[in-house]
Structure formats: C-alpha cells, structure tokens
Tab-separated table of C-alpha atoms in Angstrom:
chain	number	residue	atom	x	y	z
Z	3	UNK	CA	32.102	-24.390	-6.409
Z	4	UNK	CA	29.228	-21.950	-7.045
Z	5	UNK	CA	27.963	-24.105	-9.907
Z	6	UNK	CA	27.912	-27.185	-7.676
Z	7	UNK	CA	25.977	-25.248	-5.056
Z	8	UNK	CA	23.341	-24.168	-7.581
Z	9	UNK	CA	22.893	-27.756	-8.774
Z	10	UNK	CA	22.398	-28.974	-5.217
Z	11	UNK	CA	19.766	-26.305	-4.576
Z	12	UNK	CA	17.884	-27.340	-7.728
Z	13	UNK	CA	17.946	-30.966	-6.634
Z	14	UNK	CA	16.616	-30.050	-3.211
Z	15	UNK	CA	13.775	-28.017	-4.698
Z	16	UNK	CA	12.668	-30.776	-7.058
Z	17	UNK	CA	9.125	-31.707	-6.045
Z	18	UNK	CA	6.723	-34.481	-7.004
Z	19	UNK	CA	3.579	-32.343	-6.927
Z	20	UNK	CA	3.430	-29.814	-9.758
Z	21	UNK	CA	0.939	-27.045	-10.503
Z	22	UNK	CA	0.261	-28.541	-13.947
Z	23	UNK	CA	-1.117	-31.706	-12.363
Z	24	UNK	CA	-4.042	-29.739	-10.980
Z	25	UNK	CA	-4.707	-28.160	-14.389
Z	26	UNK	CA	-4.611	-31.553	-16.130
Z	27	UNK	CA	-6.957	-33.084	-13.554
Z	28	UNK	CA	-9.451	-30.234	-13.965
Z	29	UNK	CA	-9.502	-30.719	-17.742
Z	30	UNK	CA	-9.864	-34.490	-17.391
Z	31	UNK	CA	-12.841	-34.134	-15.057
Z	32	UNK	CA	-14.729	-32.031	-17.610
Z	33	UNK	CA	-14.003	-34.498	-20.400
Z	34	UNK	CA	-14.539	-37.698	-18.438
Z	35	UNK	CA	-17.743	-36.916	-16.553
Z	36	UNK	CA	-20.170	-37.344	-19.511
Z	37	UNK	CA	-18.103	-40.272	-20.828
Z	38	UNK	CA	-18.423	-42.095	-17.484
Z	39	UNK	CA	-22.155	-41.518	-17.303
Z	40	UNK	CA	-23.135	-42.472	-20.840
Z	41	UNK	CA	-20.697	-45.339	-21.434
Z	42	UNK	CA	-20.468	-46.887	-17.963
Z	43	UNK	CA	-23.775	-45.733	-16.487
Z	44	UNK	CA	-21.695	-44.384	-13.595
Z	45	UNK	CA	-23.179	-42.133	-10.946
Z	46	UNK	CA	-20.400	-40.610	-8.882
Z	47	UNK	CA	-21.301	-38.947	-5.594
Z	48	UNK	CA	-19.031	-35.977	-5.020
Z	49	UNK	CA	-17.240	-35.998	-1.681
Z	50	UNK	CA	-18.586	-32.695	-0.373
Z	51	UNK	CA	-16.846	-33.063	2.993
Z	52	UNK	CA	-13.378	-32.955	1.390
Z	53	UNK	CA	-12.714	-29.288	2.139
Z	54	UNK	CA	-9.070	-28.344	1.684
Z	55	UNK	CA	-7.722	-31.505	3.258
Z	56	UNK	CA	-5.538	-34.082	1.563
Z	57	UNK	CA	-6.474	-37.762	1.830
Z	58	UNK	CA	-5.304	-41.284	1.320
Z	59	UNK	CA	-8.041	-42.680	-0.911
Z	60	UNK	CA	-8.493	-46.450	-0.896
Z	61	UNK	CA	-10.808	-47.925	-3.529
Z	62	UNK	CA	-12.013	-51.360	-4.540
Z	63	UNK	CA	-11.021	-52.288	-8.093
Z	64	UNK	CA	-13.646	-53.401	-10.628
Z	65	UNK	CA	-13.047	-51.750	-14.025
Z	66	UNK	CA	-10.169	-50.362	-16.069
Z	67	UNK	CA	-11.654	-46.881	-15.567
Z	68	UNK	CA	-11.839	-46.824	-11.748
Z	69	UNK	CA	-9.189	-44.147	-11.217
Z	70	UNK	CA	-11.220	-41.705	-13.304
Z	71	UNK	CA	-14.309	-42.351	-11.175
Z	72	UNK	CA	-12.309	-41.446	-8.083
Z	73	UNK	CA	-11.156	-38.276	-9.818
Z	74	UNK	CA	-14.773	-37.219	-10.338
Z	75	UNK	CA	-15.557	-37.490	-6.622
Z	76	UNK	CA	-12.602	-35.445	-5.303
Z	77	UNK	CA	-11.257	-31.986	-6.063
Z	78	UNK	CA	-7.624	-31.194	-6.809
Z	79	UNK	CA	-4.917	-33.427	-8.263
Z	80	UNK	CA	-4.745	-37.038	-7.123
Z	81	UNK	CA	-1.533	-39.074	-7.228
Z	82	UNK	CA	-2.401	-42.681	-8.040
Z	83	UNK	CA	-0.253	-45.651	-7.116
Z	84	UNK	CA	0.132	-47.697	-10.312
Z	85	UNK	CA	1.920	-50.903	-11.291
Z	86	UNK	CA	5.303	-50.782	-12.999
Z	87	UNK	CA	3.719	-52.007	-16.235
Z	88	UNK	CA	2.328	-48.512	-16.802
Z	89	UNK	CA	5.843	-47.080	-16.551
Z	90	UNK	CA	7.455	-49.496	-19.005
Z	91	UNK	CA	5.847	-48.234	-22.214
Z	92	UNK	CA	8.581	-45.907	-23.434
Z	93	UNK	CA	7.452	-42.426	-24.513
Z	94	UNK	CA	3.829	-43.099	-23.516
Z	95	UNK	CA	4.942	-43.588	-19.913
Z	96	UNK	CA	6.948	-40.356	-20.104
Z	97	UNK	CA	3.838	-38.431	-21.181
Z	98	UNK	CA	1.785	-39.957	-18.339
Z	99	UNK	CA	4.486	-39.066	-15.818
Z	100	UNK	CA	4.573	-35.472	-17.038
Z	101	UNK	CA	0.804	-35.011	-16.997
Z	102	UNK	CA	-0.281	-36.737	-13.765
Z	103	UNK	CA	2.853	-38.188	-12.067
Z	104	UNK	CA	1.492	-41.514	-10.772
Z	105	UNK	CA	3.479	-43.309	-8.091
Z	106	UNK	CA	5.057	-46.541	-9.411
Z	107	UNK	CA	4.954	-49.798	-7.486
Z	108	UNK	CA	6.018	-53.354	-8.270
Z	109	UNK	CA	3.031	-55.686	-8.002
Z	110	UNK	CA	3.111	-58.554	-5.502
Z	111	UNK	CA	6.426	-57.394	-4.040
Z	112	UNK	CA	7.555	-55.250	-1.128
Z	113	UNK	CA	8.466	-51.933	-2.739
Z	114	UNK	CA	10.230	-49.590	-0.296
Z	115	UNK	CA	10.748	-47.042	-3.051
Z	116	UNK	CA	6.961	-46.748	-3.519
Z	117	UNK	CA	6.487	-46.115	0.208
Z	118	UNK	CA	9.140	-43.377	0.195
Z	119	UNK	CA	7.492	-41.713	-2.807
Z	120	UNK	CA	4.134	-41.780	-1.019
Z	121	UNK	CA	5.690	-40.096	2.015
Z	122	UNK	CA	7.177	-37.451	-0.285
Z	123	UNK	CA	3.823	-36.723	-1.945
Z	124	UNK	CA	2.059	-36.575	1.426
Z	125	UNK	CA	4.673	-34.170	2.783
Z	126	UNK	CA	4.125	-31.911	-0.231
Z	127	UNK	CA	0.396	-31.781	0.424
Z	128	UNK	CA	-0.774	-34.219	-2.251
Z	129	UNK	CA	-3.737	-36.581	-2.102
Z	130	UNK	CA	-2.840	-40.214	-2.803
Z	131	UNK	CA	-5.112	-42.927	-4.194
Z	132	UNK	CA	-4.622	-46.654	-4.521
Z	133	UNK	CA	-6.503	-49.919	-4.983
Z	134	UNK	CA	-5.173	-52.009	-2.068
Z	135	UNK	CA	-6.394	-55.223	-3.715
Z	136	UNK	CA	-3.695	-54.677	-6.344
Z	137	UNK	CA	-5.920	-56.574	-8.762
Z	138	UNK	CA	-9.271	-56.246	-10.467
Z	139	UNK	CA	-11.692	-58.935	-9.422
Z	140	UNK	CA	-12.276	-61.890	-11.751
Z	141	UNK	CA	-15.196	-63.195	-9.678
Z	142	UNK	CA	-17.225	-60.107	-8.770
Z	143	UNK	CA	-16.066	-60.132	-5.166
Z	144	UNK	CA	-13.470	-57.821	-3.630
Z	145	UNK	CA	-10.237	-59.844	-3.544
Z	146	UNK	CA	-7.370	-60.147	-1.068
Z	147	UNK	CA	-6.127	-56.853	0.397
Z	148	UNK	CA	-2.460	-56.738	1.368
Z	149	UNK	CA	-2.202	-56.102	5.149
Z	150	UNK	CA	0.722	-53.729	4.446
Z	151	UNK	CA	-1.844	-51.068	3.520
Z	152	UNK	CA	-2.602	-50.577	7.219
Z	153	UNK	CA	1.043	-49.794	7.980
Z	154	UNK	CA	1.222	-47.426	5.014
Z	155	UNK	CA	-1.895	-45.567	6.157
Z	156	UNK	CA	-0.417	-45.073	9.616
Z	157	UNK	CA	2.927	-43.902	8.214
Z	158	UNK	CA	1.245	-41.298	6.022
Z	159	UNK	CA	-0.991	-40.068	8.839
Z	160	UNK	CA	-3.617	-38.758	6.399
Z	161	UNK	CA	-7.370	-39.150	6.774
Z	162	UNK	CA	-8.373	-42.300	4.889
Z	163	UNK	CA	-11.351	-42.100	2.521
Z	164	UNK	CA	-12.788	-45.484	1.501
Z	165	UNK	CA	-14.221	-45.149	-2.007
Z	166	UNK	CA	-16.570	-47.966	-2.922
Z	167	UNK	CA	-17.435	-48.812	-6.526
Z	168	UNK	CA	-20.564	-50.888	-7.105
Z	169	UNK	CA	-21.872	-52.408	-10.329
Z	170	UNK	CA	-18.514	-52.395	-12.088
Z	171	UNK	CA	-18.338	-56.156	-12.427
Z	172	UNK	CA	-21.722	-56.184	-14.103
Z	173	UNK	CA	-20.785	-53.396	-16.518
Z	174	UNK	CA	-17.196	-54.468	-17.326
Z	175	UNK	CA	-15.935	-57.768	-15.869
Z	176	UNK	CA	-12.158	-58.036	-15.893
Z	177	UNK	CA	-12.265	-60.955	-18.303
Z	178	UNK	CA	-14.424	-59.147	-20.888
Z	179	UNK	CA	-13.513	-56.816	-23.758
Z	180	UNK	CA	-16.937	-55.169	-23.882
Z	181	UNK	CA	-18.844	-52.696	-21.715
Z	182	UNK	CA	-22.423	-53.698	-20.961
Z	183	UNK	CA	-25.398	-51.395	-20.575
Z	184	UNK	CA	-26.035	-51.115	-16.856
Z	185	UNK	CA	-25.647	-48.930	-13.800
Z	186	UNK	CA	-22.707	-48.225	-11.546
Z	187	UNK	CA	-22.271	-46.188	-8.386
Z	188	UNK	CA	-19.169	-44.661	-6.780
Z	189	UNK	CA	-19.082	-42.987	-3.364
Z	190	UNK	CA	-17.093	-42.549	-0.167
Z	191	UNK	CA	-18.416	-45.222	2.184
Z	192	UNK	CA	-16.559	-43.922	5.250
Z	193	UNK	CA	-13.657	-41.786	6.435
Z	194	UNK	CA	-11.112	-42.882	9.026
Z	195	UNK	CA	-9.587	-39.855	10.743
Z	196	UNK	CA	-5.858	-39.655	11.631
Z	197	UNK	CA	-6.524	-39.892	15.360
Z	198	UNK	CA	-8.566	-43.048	14.762
Z	199	UNK	CA	-5.718	-44.557	12.738
Z	200	UNK	CA	-3.392	-44.327	15.705
Z	201	UNK	CA	-5.909	-45.748	18.171
Z	202	UNK	CA	-6.597	-48.831	16.028
Z	203	UNK	CA	-4.304	-51.842	15.820
Z	204	UNK	CA	-3.204	-52.884	12.343
Z	205	UNK	CA	-5.656	-55.781	12.496
Z	206	UNK	CA	-8.548	-53.513	13.502
Z	207	UNK	CA	-7.662	-51.010	10.793
Z	208	UNK	CA	-7.537	-53.781	8.202
Z	209	UNK	CA	-10.985	-54.905	9.277
Z	210	UNK	CA	-12.344	-51.360	8.822
Z	211	UNK	CA	-10.745	-51.084	5.375
Z	212	UNK	CA	-11.902	-54.522	4.253
Z	213	UNK	CA	-15.487	-53.954	5.382
Z	214	UNK	CA	-15.588	-50.451	3.883
Z	215	UNK	CA	-14.449	-51.645	0.452
Z	216	UNK	CA	-16.108	-55.070	0.256
Z	217	UNK	CA	-18.470	-55.639	-2.658
Z	218	UNK	CA	-20.036	-58.959	-3.664
Z	219	UNK	CA	-21.595	-59.002	-7.122
Z	220	UNK	CA	-22.131	-62.752	-7.267
Z	221	UNK	CA	-25.867	-62.084	-7.239
Z	222	UNK	CA	-28.661	-60.743	-9.444
Z	223	UNK	CA	-28.661	-57.050	-8.553
Z	224	UNK	CA	-29.376	-55.471	-11.937
Z	225	UNK	CA	-29.501	-55.929	-15.708
Z	226	UNK	CA	-26.294	-55.648	-17.734
Z	227	UNK	CA	-27.047	-56.066	-21.407
Z	228	UNK	CA	-24.789	-56.845	-24.358
Z	229	UNK	CA	-24.758	-59.403	-27.149
Z	230	UNK	CA	-21.432	-60.816	-25.900
Z	231	UNK	CA	-21.991	-61.272	-22.184
Z	232	UNK	CA	-19.919	-64.487	-21.951
Z	233	UNK	CA	-17.202	-63.541	-24.435
Z	234	UNK	CA	-13.741	-64.413	-23.016
Z	235	UNK	CA	-15.018	-65.759	-19.703
Z	236	UNK	CA	-12.374	-68.446	-20.317
Z	237	UNK	CA	-9.810	-65.871	-19.159
Z	238	UNK	CA	-11.183	-66.421	-15.640
Z	239	UNK	CA	-12.322	-70.062	-15.755
Z	240	UNK	CA	-10.149	-73.118	-16.395
Z	241	UNK	CA	-11.771	-75.778	-14.168
Z	242	UNK	CA	-14.863	-77.683	-15.263
Z	243	UNK	CA	-17.000	-79.191	-12.462
Z	244	UNK	CA	-17.320	-82.346	-14.605
Z	245	UNK	CA	-13.829	-82.611	-16.186
Z	246	UNK	CA	-11.437	-80.880	-13.779
Z	247	UNK	CA	-8.627	-78.886	-15.408
Z	248	UNK	CA	-9.846	-77.970	-18.864
Z	249	UNK	CA	-10.020	-75.337	-21.585
Z	250	UNK	CA	-13.043	-73.306	-22.572
Z	251	UNK	CA	-14.251	-71.372	-25.586
Z	252	UNK	CA	-16.866	-68.627	-25.538
Z	253	UNK	CA	-19.065	-67.012	-28.146
Z	254	UNK	CA	-21.634	-64.282	-27.531
Z	255	UNK	CA	-23.485	-65.329	-24.344
Z	256	UNK	CA	-22.291	-68.950	-24.193
Z	257	UNK	CA	-19.146	-70.584	-22.815
Z	258	UNK	CA	-18.341	-74.221	-23.662
Z	259	UNK	CA	-15.997	-76.730	-22.051
Z	260	UNK	CA	-13.862	-78.149	-24.878
Z	261	UNK	CA	-13.421	-81.440	-22.992
Z	262	UNK	CA	-17.019	-82.478	-22.249
Z	263	UNK	CA	-18.810	-80.096	-24.609
Z	264	UNK	CA	-21.223	-78.763	-21.988
Z	265	UNK	CA	-22.445	-75.221	-22.657
Z	266	UNK	CA	-23.395	-72.551	-20.135
Z	267	UNK	CA	-25.250	-69.322	-20.880
Z	268	UNK	CA	-24.359	-66.025	-19.158
Z	269	UNK	CA	-27.607	-64.092	-18.618
Z	270	UNK	CA	-28.077	-60.288	-18.402
Z	271	UNK	CA	-28.525	-60.482	-14.608
Z	272	UNK	CA	-25.044	-62.148	-14.405
Z	273	UNK	CA	-26.516	-65.552	-13.551
Z	274	UNK	CA	-25.445	-68.789	-15.277
Z	275	UNK	CA	-27.719	-71.314	-16.954
Z	276	UNK	CA	-26.768	-74.769	-18.203
Z	277	UNK	CA	-28.034	-75.485	-21.717
Z	278	UNK	CA	-29.895	-78.791	-21.494
Z	279	UNK	CA	-28.691	-79.596	-17.972
Z	280	UNK	CA	-28.697	-78.168	-14.444
Z	281	UNK	CA	-25.478	-76.222	-13.929
Z	282	UNK	CA	-24.367	-76.320	-10.249
Z	283	UNK	CA	-23.278	-72.667	-9.988
Z	284	UNK	CA	-25.654	-69.703	-10.041
Z	285	UNK	CA	-22.984	-67.052	-10.720
Z	286	UNK	CA	-19.370	-66.784	-11.872
Z	287	UNK	CA	-18.355	-66.009	-8.286
Z	288	UNK	CA	-19.598	-69.429	-7.153
Z	289	UNK	CA	-17.843	-71.166	-10.050
Z	290	UNK	CA	-14.686	-69.221	-9.208
Z	291	UNK	CA	-14.875	-70.381	-5.570
Z	292	UNK	CA	-15.168	-73.995	-6.733
Z	293	UNK	CA	-12.170	-73.478	-9.013
Z	294	UNK	CA	-10.068	-72.157	-6.103
Z	295	UNK	CA	-11.114	-75.102	-3.917
Z	296	UNK	CA	-10.229	-77.499	-6.724
Z	297	UNK	CA	-6.746	-75.984	-7.126
Z	298	UNK	CA	-6.222	-75.976	-3.366
Z	299	UNK	CA	-6.880	-79.719	-3.444
Z	300	UNK	CA	-4.317	-80.508	-6.140
Z	301	UNK	CA	-1.221	-82.512	-5.262
Z	302	UNK	CA	1.070	-80.739	-7.720
Z	303	UNK	CA	4.101	-82.835	-6.839
Z	304	UNK	CA	2.478	-86.221	-7.458
Z	305	UNK	CA	3.505	-86.135	-11.121
Z	306	UNK	CA	5.540	-83.297	-12.657
Z	307	UNK	CA	6.451	-85.103	-15.873
Z	308	UNK	CA	3.429	-83.952	-17.887
Z	309	UNK	CA	2.266	-80.351	-18.280
Z	310	UNK	CA	-1.059	-79.286	-16.836
Z	311	UNK	CA	-1.567	-76.787	-19.666
Z	312	UNK	CA	0.089	-75.723	-22.910
Z	313	UNK	CA	-0.108	-72.261	-24.485
Z	314	UNK	CA	1.695	-69.876	-26.804
Z	315	UNK	CA	2.657	-66.281	-26.046
Z	316	UNK	CA	5.261	-63.651	-26.724
Z	317	UNK	CA	8.005	-63.801	-24.090
Z	318	UNK	CA	8.925	-60.278	-23.034
Z	319	UNK	CA	11.453	-58.887	-20.591
Z	320	UNK	CA	10.181	-55.850	-18.736
Z	321	UNK	CA	12.861	-53.299	-17.913
Z	322	UNK	CA	11.045	-51.751	-14.958
Z	323	UNK	CA	10.114	-48.084	-15.422
Z	324	UNK	CA	11.756	-48.013	-18.856
Z	325	UNK	CA	10.667	-50.339	-21.660
Z	326	UNK	CA	9.773	-53.858	-22.781
Z	327	UNK	CA	11.881	-56.097	-25.000
Z	328	UNK	CA	10.475	-59.081	-26.892
Z	329	UNK	CA	12.745	-62.074	-26.320
Z	330	UNK	CA	10.761	-64.595	-28.355
Z	331	UNK	CA	7.573	-64.342	-30.399
Z	332	UNK	CA	4.940	-67.067	-30.142
Z	333	UNK	CA	7.010	-69.036	-27.653
Z	334	UNK	CA	5.537	-72.399	-26.581
Z	335	UNK	CA	4.630	-72.408	-22.882
Z	336	UNK	CA	4.079	-75.453	-20.683
Z	337	UNK	CA	2.725	-75.143	-17.140
Z	338	UNK	CA	3.813	-77.933	-14.811
Z	339	UNK	CA	3.149	-78.511	-11.145
Z	340	UNK	CA	6.566	-77.166	-10.169
Z	341	UNK	CA	7.695	-74.959	-13.086
Z	342	UNK	CA	6.864	-73.032	-16.211
Z	343	UNK	CA	8.787	-73.839	-19.373
Z	344	UNK	CA	8.781	-71.115	-22.024
Z	345	UNK	CA	10.836	-71.890	-25.118
Z	346	UNK	CA	14.283	-72.829	-23.826
Z	347	UNK	CA	13.776	-71.061	-20.479
Z	348	UNK	CA	12.715	-72.876	-17.329
Z	349	UNK	CA	11.113	-70.880	-14.529
Z	350	UNK	CA	11.306	-73.154	-11.494
Z	351	UNK	CA	8.690	-72.196	-8.927
Z	352	UNK	CA	11.245	-72.484	-6.147
Z	353	UNK	CA	13.296	-69.669	-7.733
Z	354	UNK	CA	10.378	-67.334	-8.466
Z	355	UNK	CA	9.554	-64.430	-6.138
Z	356	UNK	CA	6.043	-63.750	-7.471
Z	357	UNK	CA	3.672	-64.363	-10.377
Z	358	UNK	CA	0.850	-61.960	-11.133
Z	359	UNK	CA	-1.815	-61.125	-13.707
Z	360	UNK	CA	-1.813	-57.722	-15.390
Z	361	UNK	CA	-4.828	-56.388	-17.234
Z	362	UNK	CA	-7.104	-59.077	-18.600
Z	363	UNK	CA	-4.608	-61.779	-19.501
Z	364	UNK	CA	-0.923	-60.909	-19.214
Z	365	UNK	CA	1.412	-62.791	-16.849
Z	366	UNK	CA	4.364	-61.244	-15.026
Z	367	UNK	CA	7.052	-63.441	-13.465
Z	368	UNK	CA	9.431	-61.877	-10.937
Z	369	UNK	CA	12.634	-63.857	-10.556
Z	370	UNK	CA	16.297	-63.178	-9.853
Z	371	UNK	CA	15.780	-59.416	-9.948
Z	372	UNK	CA	14.220	-59.536	-13.422
Z	373	UNK	CA	10.657	-59.317	-14.747
Z	374	UNK	CA	9.404	-61.553	-17.557
Z	375	UNK	CA	6.007	-61.241	-19.183
Z	376	UNK	CA	3.795	-63.574	-21.217
Z	377	UNK	CA	1.558	-61.686	-23.627
Z	378	UNK	CA	-0.463	-63.899	-25.926
Z	379	UNK	CA	-1.945	-62.936	-29.275
Z	380	UNK	CA	-4.722	-65.437	-28.488
Z	381	UNK	CA	-7.486	-63.480	-26.805
Z	382	UNK	CA	-8.669	-66.640	-25.055
Z	383	UNK	CA	-5.361	-66.992	-23.181
Z	384	UNK	CA	-5.919	-67.641	-19.480
Z	385	UNK	CA	-3.237	-65.964	-17.361
Z	386	UNK	CA	-4.953	-66.646	-14.054
Z	387	UNK	CA	-4.052	-70.343	-13.946
Z	388	UNK	CA	-0.327	-69.531	-13.924
Z	389	UNK	CA	-0.789	-67.405	-10.807
Z	390	UNK	CA	-3.026	-69.915	-9.045
Z	391	UNK	CA	-0.824	-72.950	-9.724
Z	392	UNK	CA	2.316	-71.086	-8.639
Z	393	UNK	CA	0.735	-70.056	-5.322
Z	394	UNK	CA	-0.631	-73.538	-4.756
Z	395	UNK	CA	2.940	-74.827	-5.106
Z	396	UNK	CA	4.238	-72.116	-2.762
Z	397	UNK	CA	1.579	-72.906	-0.161
Z	398	UNK	CA	2.484	-76.581	-0.224
Z	399	UNK	CA	6.054	-75.591	0.678
Z	400	UNK	CA	5.153	-72.974	3.288
Z	401	UNK	CA	5.693	-73.593	6.976
Z	402	UNK	CA	1.955	-73.238	7.520
Z	403	UNK	CA	0.678	-75.914	5.162
Z	404	UNK	CA	-2.269	-75.621	2.832
Z	405	UNK	CA	-2.976	-71.889	2.944
Z	406	UNK	CA	-5.892	-70.849	0.759
Z	407	UNK	CA	-4.490	-67.698	-0.884
Z	408	UNK	CA	-3.923	-68.271	-4.609
Z	409	UNK	CA	-2.389	-64.949	-5.646
Z	410	UNK	CA	-5.462	-62.716	-5.967
C-alpha cells in the first residue's frame, strides 16, 4: 500500500515545465542570435515590456526558423505548439521532447489533448507560443487563421503578444530550398491584456489577432538575392493562366509551364516577368490568388474517370507521436476529382477527415483514425494541389455551397 501511495505522489508531481528547459533556451539564444542575423538578415526587437509575466505568443509563419526568432525576443523558456510530424521521428523526437518539451497538436483537426496540455503549461507558469495559421504561407500573404485560437486564448487567460515577422517570404519562401540575401524584422506588434480578452467577443478578438499578424509580401518591398530565386516554385504553382491545370519546371530564376512552354522570371524584388510576353501577374501572390479562383471554379464531379494529376511518392503511415512506417516506396499516385489512388489504396474524399501540407511538399491524409503521408523523392512534387482539390470537393458538398477556403 505504501508503494502505491508513493507512485501516486510521483505521478501527481510530474510537471511539463522543467528547469532544464530554461537552461537549454538560454544556450540556444546565444548560439542562434548571430546565425539569425548573418544567414537570415533578421533583426529581432526584444520585448522589453515582458517583465516576469508569462504570455500566449501568437506569430505569423513565414520561414522554417520562425520559432527561434520568437525565442530571441522573449526571455525564459517558451513552450511551442508543434505538429505531430515533429513527434513521429523516433529518437530525434525524444531528444526534442527532453530539451524543450513542445506541445503536440494534430494539424487540421480538433485536438482536445493539445488544449489540455496548454492549460497545464499555463497553470505551471509557462509561456506558450504558436502559429495560429498552422501553415507557412506559399503566397507571401498571411493565410487562414483558425477561429478556435480565440477560444483558446480566453481559456488560458494569459496576456496575448502578437509577434509579427516581416520579410521572411522574401528571404525563404516556403517552396524554396535556399535562403536569399535580404532583410527580415521580428517584433511584438501589440499586446492584448487578459481583461481585454474577456471584454471582446470571439469575433472581435479574431479581428484583433488577424490584423496584428497580417503581412502581405506580394509587393516589391526589398531586394532578395540568390542565383536560384525561382527554384521549386512549382511546389506552389500548378495552374497556368493559359493552359489551366498543368505542371511546371524551374531552374535558377526561371519557371516554365511544361504544357505551353512559356517561361517566367522571378526577379530579386520578388516580381515576375514573362520572357518574350506580358505575364498577367506581378507577384506570386497574385498568381496564387488566380490559382485559388481557378480551383474554386472547377466542377470536380463532371468527370471523375480520368486523373487530374499523376505523381510518385513513398506511402508512409504515421504512428502519431511515435514513428513512421514506409508502406510502399515510389507508389504511383493519381489525383481525381473525388479521390486519391495510391498504389492499391483508394482514399475517397468522402471518407477523409482532413488533408494538409507539411514542410515544403509532404502530404498528410487523416482518415479513419489513421494518418498517411506522401513523401516524394522528386523535389518538384507539388503537395498543395492535393489539399486544394480535396477542400474544393468538400466545399461542393457542404451545406453552404461554394466556400472559398482551400485548406490553407
């Protein structure tokens, strides 16, 4: 009986926030500060008003390094909300958990467990950070923010610090493998105090959050130089204004439609220039908007006998928070208007809970309590189209017809 009592006491005393997390964060700040400045051109403005208070930090998401920028602005350990993909890498995930204890969440799903973990961290005095977009932008504009973030903020009752990152799309677009020479800025754009949270409706709070985090980089606002400015832009673009659904290939600063052969140059100021013709879009953001409008105009059910696209990728099952298992290497994939066929598996859109993009070009499919992932060895693989086509199908079957949201 005494042994049982001791075990129960140990379980009760188990905490999320550990002293070592503060030590690790202090070491990381020293190491990362010069790296951020010289590689990313990042100027982080320290949040001098932080004091000894804990916060819920909400940030817009532009680069793969954003969480480290936040860490340079705030003192003390920060507990980041991260997708389950980070926790499914075996021993690497175990090391990350031990060092910084991020809070896991399943992308594009309602994750009650993540909310409970956030409440636990807040109760223990920890500062929490998250990117409420849940995705890095492909277009240069801040993408859809899940309205559930307003409810979470009110539940936690912490002051909310809105951390805005500017210039990240110019320096490292989500679709690119390279970091360009340019300038970035990170700073707290505003703070929403706990008493304000309670006085605002969820809609009003969402408006404050959206406005505080919104960034639009579909404009010439600086020079971002590299020899490969257009390389892998085809990860974001799959609609040609002249051919419709198409495939693209990029090399250095040029992207080419493989259907019509037209070539477009990506300039250091992020603008686009048709080679030998007048291209209708000034920036990727404008091309991206056209692409979304095009997909929102598709009648996916008119003909489902022929695939819209064909690819190859490794089919992986993700055992959430544990590991990944390869089910089939170089599996043929066909994207139809109502399903995805991968090898001998058929993922009917009507049976899928969510489809999302991870990183630059991985696809996660959530269905029947399981998570499947497409990870291609082809660096030109476009994962975005799978998300967009799935949500177009879902919107066509929703009670409110023809919604515009396409998954990001």
